[in-house]
Short mmCIF file of C-alpha atoms and ligand atoms in Angstrom, two decimals:
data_model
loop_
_atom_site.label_atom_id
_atom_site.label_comp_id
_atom_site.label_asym_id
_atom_site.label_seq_id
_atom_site.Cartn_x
_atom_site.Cartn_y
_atom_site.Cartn_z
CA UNK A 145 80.15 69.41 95.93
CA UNK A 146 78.02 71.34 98.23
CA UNK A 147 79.02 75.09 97.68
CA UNK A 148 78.32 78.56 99.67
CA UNK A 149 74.70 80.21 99.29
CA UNK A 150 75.03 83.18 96.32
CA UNK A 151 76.20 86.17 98.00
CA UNK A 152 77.91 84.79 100.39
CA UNK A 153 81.82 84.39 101.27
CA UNK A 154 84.51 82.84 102.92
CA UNK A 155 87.07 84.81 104.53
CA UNK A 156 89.88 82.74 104.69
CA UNK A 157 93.24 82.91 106.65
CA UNK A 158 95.40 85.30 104.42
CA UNK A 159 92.60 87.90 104.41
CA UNK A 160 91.18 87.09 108.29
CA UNK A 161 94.87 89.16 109.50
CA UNK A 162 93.65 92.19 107.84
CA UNK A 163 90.16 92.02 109.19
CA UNK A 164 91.50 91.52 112.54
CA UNK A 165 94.03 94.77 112.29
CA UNK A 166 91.45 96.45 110.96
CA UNK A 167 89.25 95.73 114.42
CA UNK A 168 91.97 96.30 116.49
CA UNK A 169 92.35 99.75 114.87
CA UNK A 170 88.52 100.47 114.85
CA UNK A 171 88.07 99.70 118.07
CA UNK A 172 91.11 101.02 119.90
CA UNK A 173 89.93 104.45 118.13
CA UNK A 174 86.38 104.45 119.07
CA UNK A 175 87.00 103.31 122.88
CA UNK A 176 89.32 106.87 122.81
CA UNK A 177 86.48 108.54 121.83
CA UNK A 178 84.23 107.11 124.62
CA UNK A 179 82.19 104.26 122.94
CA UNK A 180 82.19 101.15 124.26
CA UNK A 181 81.13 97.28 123.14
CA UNK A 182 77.61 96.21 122.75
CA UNK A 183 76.87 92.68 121.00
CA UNK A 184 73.30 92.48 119.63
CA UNK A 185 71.76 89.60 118.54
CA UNK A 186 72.01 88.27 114.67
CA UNK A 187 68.09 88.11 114.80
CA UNK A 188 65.10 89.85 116.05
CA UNK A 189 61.52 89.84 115.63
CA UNK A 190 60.87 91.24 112.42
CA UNK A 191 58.36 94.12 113.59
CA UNK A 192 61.49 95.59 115.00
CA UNK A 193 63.05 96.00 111.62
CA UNK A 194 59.35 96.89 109.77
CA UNK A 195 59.40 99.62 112.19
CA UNK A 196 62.71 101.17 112.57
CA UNK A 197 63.68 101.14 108.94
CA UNK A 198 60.35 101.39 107.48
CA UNK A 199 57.41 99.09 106.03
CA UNK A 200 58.01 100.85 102.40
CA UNK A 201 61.25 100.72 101.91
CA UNK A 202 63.85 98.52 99.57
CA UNK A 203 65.17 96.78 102.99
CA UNK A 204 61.70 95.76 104.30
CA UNK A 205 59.82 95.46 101.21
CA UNK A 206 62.59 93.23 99.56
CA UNK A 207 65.60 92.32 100.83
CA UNK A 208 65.23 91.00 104.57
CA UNK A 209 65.61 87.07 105.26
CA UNK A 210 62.21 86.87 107.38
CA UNK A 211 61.00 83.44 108.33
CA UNK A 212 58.35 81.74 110.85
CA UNK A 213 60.53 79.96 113.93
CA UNK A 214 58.58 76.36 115.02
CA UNK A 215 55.98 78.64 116.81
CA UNK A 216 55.01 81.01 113.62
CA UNK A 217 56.65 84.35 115.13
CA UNK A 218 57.91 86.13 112.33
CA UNK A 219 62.00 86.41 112.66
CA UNK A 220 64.60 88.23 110.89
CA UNK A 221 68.21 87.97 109.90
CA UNK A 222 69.47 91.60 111.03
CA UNK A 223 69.99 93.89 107.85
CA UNK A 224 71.24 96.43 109.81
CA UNK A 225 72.37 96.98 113.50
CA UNK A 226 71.12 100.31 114.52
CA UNK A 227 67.55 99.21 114.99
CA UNK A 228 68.97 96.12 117.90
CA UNK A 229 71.20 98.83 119.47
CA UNK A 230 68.34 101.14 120.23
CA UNK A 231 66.12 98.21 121.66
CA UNK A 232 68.57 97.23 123.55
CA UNK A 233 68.89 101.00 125.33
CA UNK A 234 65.28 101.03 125.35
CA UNK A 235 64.77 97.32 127.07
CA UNK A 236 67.58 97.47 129.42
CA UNK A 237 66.51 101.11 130.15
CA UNK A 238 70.26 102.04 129.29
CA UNK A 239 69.08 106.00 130.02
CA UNK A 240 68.03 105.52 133.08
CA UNK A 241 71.27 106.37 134.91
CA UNK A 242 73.07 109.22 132.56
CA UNK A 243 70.93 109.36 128.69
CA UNK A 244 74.27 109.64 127.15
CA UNK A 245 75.78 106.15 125.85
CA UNK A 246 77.99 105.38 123.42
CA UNK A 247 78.36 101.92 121.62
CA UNK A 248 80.63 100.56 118.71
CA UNK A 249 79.69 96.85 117.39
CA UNK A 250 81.02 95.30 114.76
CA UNK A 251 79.19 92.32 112.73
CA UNK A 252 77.37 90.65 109.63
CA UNK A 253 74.47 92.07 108.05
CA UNK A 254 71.61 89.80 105.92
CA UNK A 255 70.03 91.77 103.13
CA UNK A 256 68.83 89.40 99.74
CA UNK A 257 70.29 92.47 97.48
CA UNK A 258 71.49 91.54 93.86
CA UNK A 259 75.09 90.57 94.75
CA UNK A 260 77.56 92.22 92.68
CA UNK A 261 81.47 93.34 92.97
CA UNK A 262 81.00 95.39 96.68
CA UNK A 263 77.53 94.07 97.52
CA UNK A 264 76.70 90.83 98.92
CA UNK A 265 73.95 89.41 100.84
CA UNK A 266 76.17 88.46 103.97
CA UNK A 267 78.45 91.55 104.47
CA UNK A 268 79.87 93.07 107.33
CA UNK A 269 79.40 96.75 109.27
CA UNK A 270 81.40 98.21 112.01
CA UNK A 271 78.85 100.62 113.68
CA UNK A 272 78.73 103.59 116.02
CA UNK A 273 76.13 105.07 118.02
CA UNK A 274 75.92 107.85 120.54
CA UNK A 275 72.68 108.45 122.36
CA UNK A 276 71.75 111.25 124.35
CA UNK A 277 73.53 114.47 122.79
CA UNK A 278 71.22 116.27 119.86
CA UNK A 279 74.38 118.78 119.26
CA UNK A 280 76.12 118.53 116.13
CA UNK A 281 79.10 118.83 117.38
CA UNK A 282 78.69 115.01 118.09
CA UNK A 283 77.84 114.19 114.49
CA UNK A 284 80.98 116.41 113.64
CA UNK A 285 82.86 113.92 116.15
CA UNK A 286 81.48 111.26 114.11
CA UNK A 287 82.42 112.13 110.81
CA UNK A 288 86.16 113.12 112.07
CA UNK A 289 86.44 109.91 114.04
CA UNK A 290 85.48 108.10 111.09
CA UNK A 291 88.33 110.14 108.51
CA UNK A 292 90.85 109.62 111.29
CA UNK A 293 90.21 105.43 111.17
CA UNK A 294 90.36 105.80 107.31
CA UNK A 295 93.17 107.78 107.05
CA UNK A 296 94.73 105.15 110.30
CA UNK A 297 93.82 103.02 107.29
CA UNK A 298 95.93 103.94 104.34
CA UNK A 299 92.52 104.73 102.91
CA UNK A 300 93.53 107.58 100.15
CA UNK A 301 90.44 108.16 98.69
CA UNK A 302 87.99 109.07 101.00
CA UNK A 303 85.49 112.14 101.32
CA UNK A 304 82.98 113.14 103.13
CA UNK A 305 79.46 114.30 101.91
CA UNK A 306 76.56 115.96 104.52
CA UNK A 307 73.53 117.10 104.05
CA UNK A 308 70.36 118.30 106.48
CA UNK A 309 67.27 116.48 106.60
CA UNK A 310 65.67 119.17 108.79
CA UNK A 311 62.95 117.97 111.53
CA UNK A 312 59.62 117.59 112.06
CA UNK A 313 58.75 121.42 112.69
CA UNK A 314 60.17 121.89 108.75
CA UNK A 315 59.46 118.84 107.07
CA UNK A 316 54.91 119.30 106.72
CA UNK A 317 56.48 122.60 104.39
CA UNK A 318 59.13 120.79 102.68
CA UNK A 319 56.70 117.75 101.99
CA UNK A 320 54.39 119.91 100.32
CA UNK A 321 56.66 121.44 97.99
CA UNK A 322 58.02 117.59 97.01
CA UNK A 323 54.36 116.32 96.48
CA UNK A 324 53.86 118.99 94.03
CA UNK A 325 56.88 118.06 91.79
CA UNK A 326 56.56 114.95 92.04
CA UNK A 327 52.79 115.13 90.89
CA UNK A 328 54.62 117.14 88.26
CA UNK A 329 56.87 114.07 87.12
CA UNK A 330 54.92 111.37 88.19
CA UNK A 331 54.77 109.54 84.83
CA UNK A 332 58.69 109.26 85.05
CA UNK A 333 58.83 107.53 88.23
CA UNK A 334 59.25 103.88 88.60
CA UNK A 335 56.14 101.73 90.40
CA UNK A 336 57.50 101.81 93.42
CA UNK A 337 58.05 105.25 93.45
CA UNK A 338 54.78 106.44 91.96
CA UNK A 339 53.00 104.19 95.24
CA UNK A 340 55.27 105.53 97.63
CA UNK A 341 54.90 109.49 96.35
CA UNK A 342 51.25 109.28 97.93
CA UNK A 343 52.64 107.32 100.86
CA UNK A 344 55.60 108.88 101.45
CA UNK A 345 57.19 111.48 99.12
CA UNK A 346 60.68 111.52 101.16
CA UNK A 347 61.11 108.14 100.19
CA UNK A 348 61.00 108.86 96.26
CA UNK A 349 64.38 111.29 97.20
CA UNK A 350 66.71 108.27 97.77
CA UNK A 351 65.25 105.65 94.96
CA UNK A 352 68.14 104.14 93.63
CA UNK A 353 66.25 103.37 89.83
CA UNK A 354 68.53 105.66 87.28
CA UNK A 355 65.41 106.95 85.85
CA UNK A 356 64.02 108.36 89.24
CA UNK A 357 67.20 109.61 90.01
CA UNK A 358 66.90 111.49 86.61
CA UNK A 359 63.23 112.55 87.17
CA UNK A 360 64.66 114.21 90.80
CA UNK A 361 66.93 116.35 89.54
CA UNK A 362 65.62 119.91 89.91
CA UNK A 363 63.20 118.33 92.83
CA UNK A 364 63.38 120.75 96.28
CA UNK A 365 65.91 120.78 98.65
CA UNK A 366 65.22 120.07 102.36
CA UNK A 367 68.36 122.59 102.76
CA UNK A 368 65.75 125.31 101.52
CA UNK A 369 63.39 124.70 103.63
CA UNK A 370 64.85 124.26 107.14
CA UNK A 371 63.73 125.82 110.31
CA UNK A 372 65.92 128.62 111.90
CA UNK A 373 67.20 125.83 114.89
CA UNK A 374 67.59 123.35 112.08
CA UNK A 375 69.44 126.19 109.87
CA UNK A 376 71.71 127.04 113.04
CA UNK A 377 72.21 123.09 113.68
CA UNK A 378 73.84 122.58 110.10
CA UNK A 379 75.33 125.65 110.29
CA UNK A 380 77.55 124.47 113.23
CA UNK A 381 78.66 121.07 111.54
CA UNK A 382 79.56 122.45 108.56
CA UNK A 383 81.72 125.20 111.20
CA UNK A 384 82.97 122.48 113.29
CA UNK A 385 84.12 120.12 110.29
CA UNK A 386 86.19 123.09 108.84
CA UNK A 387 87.82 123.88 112.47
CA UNK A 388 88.66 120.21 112.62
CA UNK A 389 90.27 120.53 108.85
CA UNK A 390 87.44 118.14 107.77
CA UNK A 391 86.86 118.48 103.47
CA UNK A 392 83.02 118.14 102.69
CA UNK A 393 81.05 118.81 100.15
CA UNK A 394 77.53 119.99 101.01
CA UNK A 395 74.91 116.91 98.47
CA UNK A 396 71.48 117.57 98.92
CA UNK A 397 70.87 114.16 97.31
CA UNK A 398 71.73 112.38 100.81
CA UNK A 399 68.91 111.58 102.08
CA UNK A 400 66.67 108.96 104.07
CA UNK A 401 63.27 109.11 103.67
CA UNK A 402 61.94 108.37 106.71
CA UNK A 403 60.47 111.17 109.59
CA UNK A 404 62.16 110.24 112.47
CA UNK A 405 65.50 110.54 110.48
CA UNK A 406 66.45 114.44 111.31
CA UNK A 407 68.71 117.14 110.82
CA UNK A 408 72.19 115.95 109.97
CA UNK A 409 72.91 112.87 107.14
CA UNK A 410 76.40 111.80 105.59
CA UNK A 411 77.99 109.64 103.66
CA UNK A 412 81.50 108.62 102.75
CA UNK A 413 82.17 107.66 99.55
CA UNK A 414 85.35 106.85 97.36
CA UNK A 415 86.52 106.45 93.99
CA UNK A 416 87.87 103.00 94.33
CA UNK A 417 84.77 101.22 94.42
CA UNK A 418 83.07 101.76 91.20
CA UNK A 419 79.34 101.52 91.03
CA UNK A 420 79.30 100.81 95.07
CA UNK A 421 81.13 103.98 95.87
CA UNK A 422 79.36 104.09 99.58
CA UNK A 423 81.84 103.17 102.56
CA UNK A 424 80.21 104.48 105.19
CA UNK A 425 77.06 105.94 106.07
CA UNK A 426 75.15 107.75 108.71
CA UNK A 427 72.98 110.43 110.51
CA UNK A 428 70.82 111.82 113.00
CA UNK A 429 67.36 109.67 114.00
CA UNK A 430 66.32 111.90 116.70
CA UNK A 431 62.68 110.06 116.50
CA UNK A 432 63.48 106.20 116.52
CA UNK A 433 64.16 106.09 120.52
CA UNK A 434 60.82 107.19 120.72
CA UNK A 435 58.69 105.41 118.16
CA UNK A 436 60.75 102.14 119.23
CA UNK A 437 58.54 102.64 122.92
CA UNK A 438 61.70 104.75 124.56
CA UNK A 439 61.61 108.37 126.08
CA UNK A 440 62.03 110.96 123.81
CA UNK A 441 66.10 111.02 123.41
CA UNK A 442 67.96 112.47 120.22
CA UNK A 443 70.85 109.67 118.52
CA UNK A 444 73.05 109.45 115.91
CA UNK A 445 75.43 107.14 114.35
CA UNK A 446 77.14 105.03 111.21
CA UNK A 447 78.10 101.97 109.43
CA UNK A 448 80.52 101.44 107.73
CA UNK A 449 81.06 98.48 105.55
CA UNK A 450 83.67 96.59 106.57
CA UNK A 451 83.84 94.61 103.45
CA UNK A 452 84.07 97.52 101.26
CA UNK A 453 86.99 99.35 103.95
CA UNK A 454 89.02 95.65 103.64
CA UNK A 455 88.79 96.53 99.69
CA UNK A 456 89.99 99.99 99.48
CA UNK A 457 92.75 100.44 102.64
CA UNK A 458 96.23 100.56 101.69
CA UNK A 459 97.19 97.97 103.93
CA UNK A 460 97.59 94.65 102.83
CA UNK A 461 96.81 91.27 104.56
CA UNK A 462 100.37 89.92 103.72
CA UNK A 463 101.23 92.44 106.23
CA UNK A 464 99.71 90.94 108.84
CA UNK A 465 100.12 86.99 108.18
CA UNK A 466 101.38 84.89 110.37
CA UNK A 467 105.13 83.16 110.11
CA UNK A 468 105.98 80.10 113.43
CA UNK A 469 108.83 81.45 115.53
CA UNK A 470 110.54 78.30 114.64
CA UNK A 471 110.21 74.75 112.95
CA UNK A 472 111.46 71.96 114.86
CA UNK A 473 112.66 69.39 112.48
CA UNK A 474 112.86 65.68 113.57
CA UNK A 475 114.16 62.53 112.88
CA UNK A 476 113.44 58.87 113.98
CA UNK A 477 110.60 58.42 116.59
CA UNK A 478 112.18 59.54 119.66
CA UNK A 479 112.89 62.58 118.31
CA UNK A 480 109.51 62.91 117.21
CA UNK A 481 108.45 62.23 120.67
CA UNK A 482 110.32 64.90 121.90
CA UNK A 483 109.67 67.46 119.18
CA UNK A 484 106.05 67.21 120.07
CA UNK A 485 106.04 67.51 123.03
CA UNK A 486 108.34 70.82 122.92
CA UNK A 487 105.76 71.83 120.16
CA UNK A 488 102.88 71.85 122.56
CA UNK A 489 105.24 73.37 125.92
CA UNK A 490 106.22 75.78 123.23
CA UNK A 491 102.91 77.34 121.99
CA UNK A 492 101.38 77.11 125.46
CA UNK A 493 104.80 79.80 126.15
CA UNK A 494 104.35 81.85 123.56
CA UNK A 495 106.18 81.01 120.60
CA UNK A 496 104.91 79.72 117.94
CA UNK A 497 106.60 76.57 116.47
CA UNK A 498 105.78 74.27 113.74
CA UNK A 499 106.45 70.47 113.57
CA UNK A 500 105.89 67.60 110.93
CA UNK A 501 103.67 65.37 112.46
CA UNK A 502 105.05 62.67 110.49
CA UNK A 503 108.42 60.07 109.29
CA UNK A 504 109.97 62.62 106.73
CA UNK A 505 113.74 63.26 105.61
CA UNK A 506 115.26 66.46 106.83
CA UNK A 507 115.72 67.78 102.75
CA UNK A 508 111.60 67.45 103.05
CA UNK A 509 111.18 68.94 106.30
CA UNK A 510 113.60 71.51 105.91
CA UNK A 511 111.98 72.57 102.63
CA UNK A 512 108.70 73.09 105.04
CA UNK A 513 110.61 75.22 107.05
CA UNK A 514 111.36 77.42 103.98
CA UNK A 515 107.36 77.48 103.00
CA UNK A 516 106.07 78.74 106.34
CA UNK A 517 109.35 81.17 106.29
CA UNK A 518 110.29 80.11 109.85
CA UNK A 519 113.34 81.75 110.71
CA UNK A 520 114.61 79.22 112.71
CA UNK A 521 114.90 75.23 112.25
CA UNK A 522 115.48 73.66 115.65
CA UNK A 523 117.20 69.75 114.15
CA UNK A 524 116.86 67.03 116.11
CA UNK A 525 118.08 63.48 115.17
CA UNK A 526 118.93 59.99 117.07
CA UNK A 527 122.62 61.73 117.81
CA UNK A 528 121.19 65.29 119.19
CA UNK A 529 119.27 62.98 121.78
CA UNK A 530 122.33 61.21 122.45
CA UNK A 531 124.39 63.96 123.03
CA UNK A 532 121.61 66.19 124.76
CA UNK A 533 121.63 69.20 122.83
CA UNK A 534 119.62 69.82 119.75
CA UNK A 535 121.01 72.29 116.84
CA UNK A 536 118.92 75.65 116.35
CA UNK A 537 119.86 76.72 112.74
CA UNK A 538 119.36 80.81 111.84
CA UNK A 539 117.63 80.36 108.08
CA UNK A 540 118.79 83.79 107.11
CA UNK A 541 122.70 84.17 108.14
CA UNK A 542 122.69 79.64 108.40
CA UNK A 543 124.60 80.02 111.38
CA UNK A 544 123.42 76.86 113.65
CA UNK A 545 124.29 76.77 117.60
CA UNK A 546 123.72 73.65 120.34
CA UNK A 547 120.77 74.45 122.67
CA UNK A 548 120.92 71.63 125.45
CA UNK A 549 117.65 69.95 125.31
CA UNK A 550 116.64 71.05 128.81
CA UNK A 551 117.13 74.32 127.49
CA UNK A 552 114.71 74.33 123.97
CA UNK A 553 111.81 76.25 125.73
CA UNK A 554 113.68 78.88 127.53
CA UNK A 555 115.93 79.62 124.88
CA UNK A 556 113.41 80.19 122.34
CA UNK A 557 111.10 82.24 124.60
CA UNK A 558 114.18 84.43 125.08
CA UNK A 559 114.93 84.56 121.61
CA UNK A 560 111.35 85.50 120.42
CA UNK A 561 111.18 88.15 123.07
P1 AMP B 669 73.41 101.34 105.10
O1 AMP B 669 73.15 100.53 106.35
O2 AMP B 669 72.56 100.89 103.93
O3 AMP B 669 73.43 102.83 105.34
O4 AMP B 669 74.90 100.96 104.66
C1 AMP B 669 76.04 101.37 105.35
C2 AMP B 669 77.26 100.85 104.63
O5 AMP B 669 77.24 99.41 104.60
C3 AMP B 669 77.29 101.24 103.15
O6 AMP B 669 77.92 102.48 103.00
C4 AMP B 669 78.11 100.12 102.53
O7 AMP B 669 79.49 100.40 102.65
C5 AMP B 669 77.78 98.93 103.39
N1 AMP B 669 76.81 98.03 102.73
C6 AMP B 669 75.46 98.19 102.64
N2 AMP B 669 74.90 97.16 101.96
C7 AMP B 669 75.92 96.33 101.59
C8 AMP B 669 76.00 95.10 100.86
N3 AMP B 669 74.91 94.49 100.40
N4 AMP B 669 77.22 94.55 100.67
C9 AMP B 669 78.34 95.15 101.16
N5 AMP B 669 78.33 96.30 101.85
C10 AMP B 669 77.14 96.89 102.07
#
């Protein structure tokens, strides 16, 4: 038997409910806040991502699904969506009118990662982006918008963690400071790290390996180093997070090493994940409008993982699944007849209603009934035709009435009302 590609998943009707609520929610909470729709395409040409996330990093270097279409142009499977929402501002000159946009999207991500509980190499982000404002008030919007869906969510365990990444008046300083400890503990770096320190020493900060990680500790902090607008900048989020009641905790290991990432990063993370303890993530990219071709415009935004969020809300899909309004249960082929055809006049009104498709004895199709918990059995037999009125039974106090057949459609739209 053929089976799904490693990494991949199903999700399958049970769990679909609760990925569907958890839209509705998302969505219905990001349109208040003034972003609207975009749909990006699942794949772009693969300079695109090589240059928005970086030639050297884990994503590029590693973990994309690039491939030659029939004409040799290099194409990738989106690993993220941030890179396909700026082109798309940039090639639809989305600025032109008012700089200031706001998008949400929500869809699957390709990255050939080592899949493990939380990580897969088909997984799913719900993502924000507002372009135009370089406040950080608006990254303080983002990281309250994004508690309020969590806690919308039953989510318990969720906290935020920011940091400053400074810009690129501070950074030549801060870079200097970093190449000299990490010329200090270069024989404690993995490969990739070592290659990249020449390259670029930011990069080395947010190396996953344990033993890098290890090696960093006691490395600068871009915190130290920022400029007095960059100071001023971080000093307001971490003001306008505490106005807004907002718990953070201030982790100068957040950070993306890449220059046009600037000034404010964050991260939520939980304790219900384990190892994968990431739900969300996000920050300021100031330079990517620009070094994608665009004018000079300031952005910011998240992702969250939508996978991970299904795995730690409190909701559950049982919640959400989906019962028929009724089960008509008939017997003998006329009553078939008519059962499917009030079946069909029945769903296009509305209610949902369930039939056999098929020569079974009431015991059987009542027993159906019970399975998919419909809480009413409309019975039809040879005599309910005869006598023109079919019996609509009440599975929970088994009270049963006559509902002329005329009648089936109305009568149950009224009752599901
Ligand atoms: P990133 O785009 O790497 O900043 O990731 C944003 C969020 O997407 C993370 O916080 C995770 O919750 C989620 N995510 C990233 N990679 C994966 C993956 N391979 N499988 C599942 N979720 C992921």
């Amino acid at each position: 038997m053929i089976q799904l590609i490693r990494g991949f998943k199903d999700i399958l009707p049970g769990e679909t409910e609760l990925w569907k609520h958890i839209e509705k929610i998302a969505t219905s909470l990001f349109e208040d806040f003034g972003f609207r729709e975009i749909r990006i395409p699942i794949m772009e040409h693969t300079e695109l991502f090589a240059r928005s996330i970086g030639e050297d990093t884990d994503i590029v270097e590693k973990e994309m699904y690039t491939f030659p279409d029939r004409k040799g142009d290099l194409i990738t499977l989106r690993p993220e969506a941030t890179a396909s929402i700026v082109r798309a501002y940039i090639q639809h000159k989305l600025y032109a009118a008012d700089p200031v946009r706001k998008f949400y999207t929500i869809g699957p991500m390709f990255r050939r990662e080592r899949p493990q509980k939380g990580r897969y190499r088909q997984f799913y982000q719900i993502n924000a982006e507002a372009f135009g404002v370089g406040s950080a008030y608006i990254d303080a919007q983002l990281i309250f918008m994004l508690l309020t869906l969590f806690s919308r969510l039953s989510v318990t365990d969720a906290h935020a963690h920011v940091n400053s990444l400074g810009c690129p008046a501070c950074r030549p300083a801060f870079k200097a400071s970093l190449s000299q400890f990490l010329s200090s503990r270069s024989d404690k770096l993995c490969e990739d790290c070592r290659r990249r320190s020449a390259k670029n020493p930011l990069r080395v900060l947010d190396c996953k390996v344990p033993s890098c990680r290890e090696a960093m500790s006691g490395a600068p902090s871009v915190i130290d180093s920022l400029c007095p607008e960059c100071g001023k900048h971080f000093q307001i989020l971490q003001d306008s997070l505490k106005k807004l009641n907002v718990d953070f905790t201030i982790d100068k290991s957040l950070v993306r090493g890449l220059d046009y990432y600037t000034r404010t990063t964050f991260e939520i993370q939980t304790g219900a994940l384990g190892a994968q303890n990431a739900v969300a993530g996000g920050g300021r990219y100031d330079g990517l409008v620009k070094v994608l071709g665009g004018p000079d415009i300031p952005a910011t935004g998240f992702a969250i993982g939508f996978d991970r969020l299904t795995e730690i809300t409190g909701l559950k899909a049982s919640d959400f699944e989906q019962k028929p309004d009724v089960f008509i249960a008939a017997l003998g082929e006329k009553s078939q007849a008519a059962a499917f055809e009030w079946n069909c006049a029945l769903a296009a009104a509305g209610v949902k209603a369930e039939i056999a498709f098929g020569d079974s004895s009431l015991k059987s199709q009542m027993k159906r009934a019970d399975r998919v918990a419909a809480p009413f059995v409309l019975i039809v037999g040879e005599k309910e035709l005869e006598d023109g009125a079919a019996l609509l039974r009440n599975m929970a106090t088994k009270e049963q009435v006559a509902v002329p057949l005329d009648k089936i459609v109305e009568t149950l739209k009224a009752a599901n009302r």
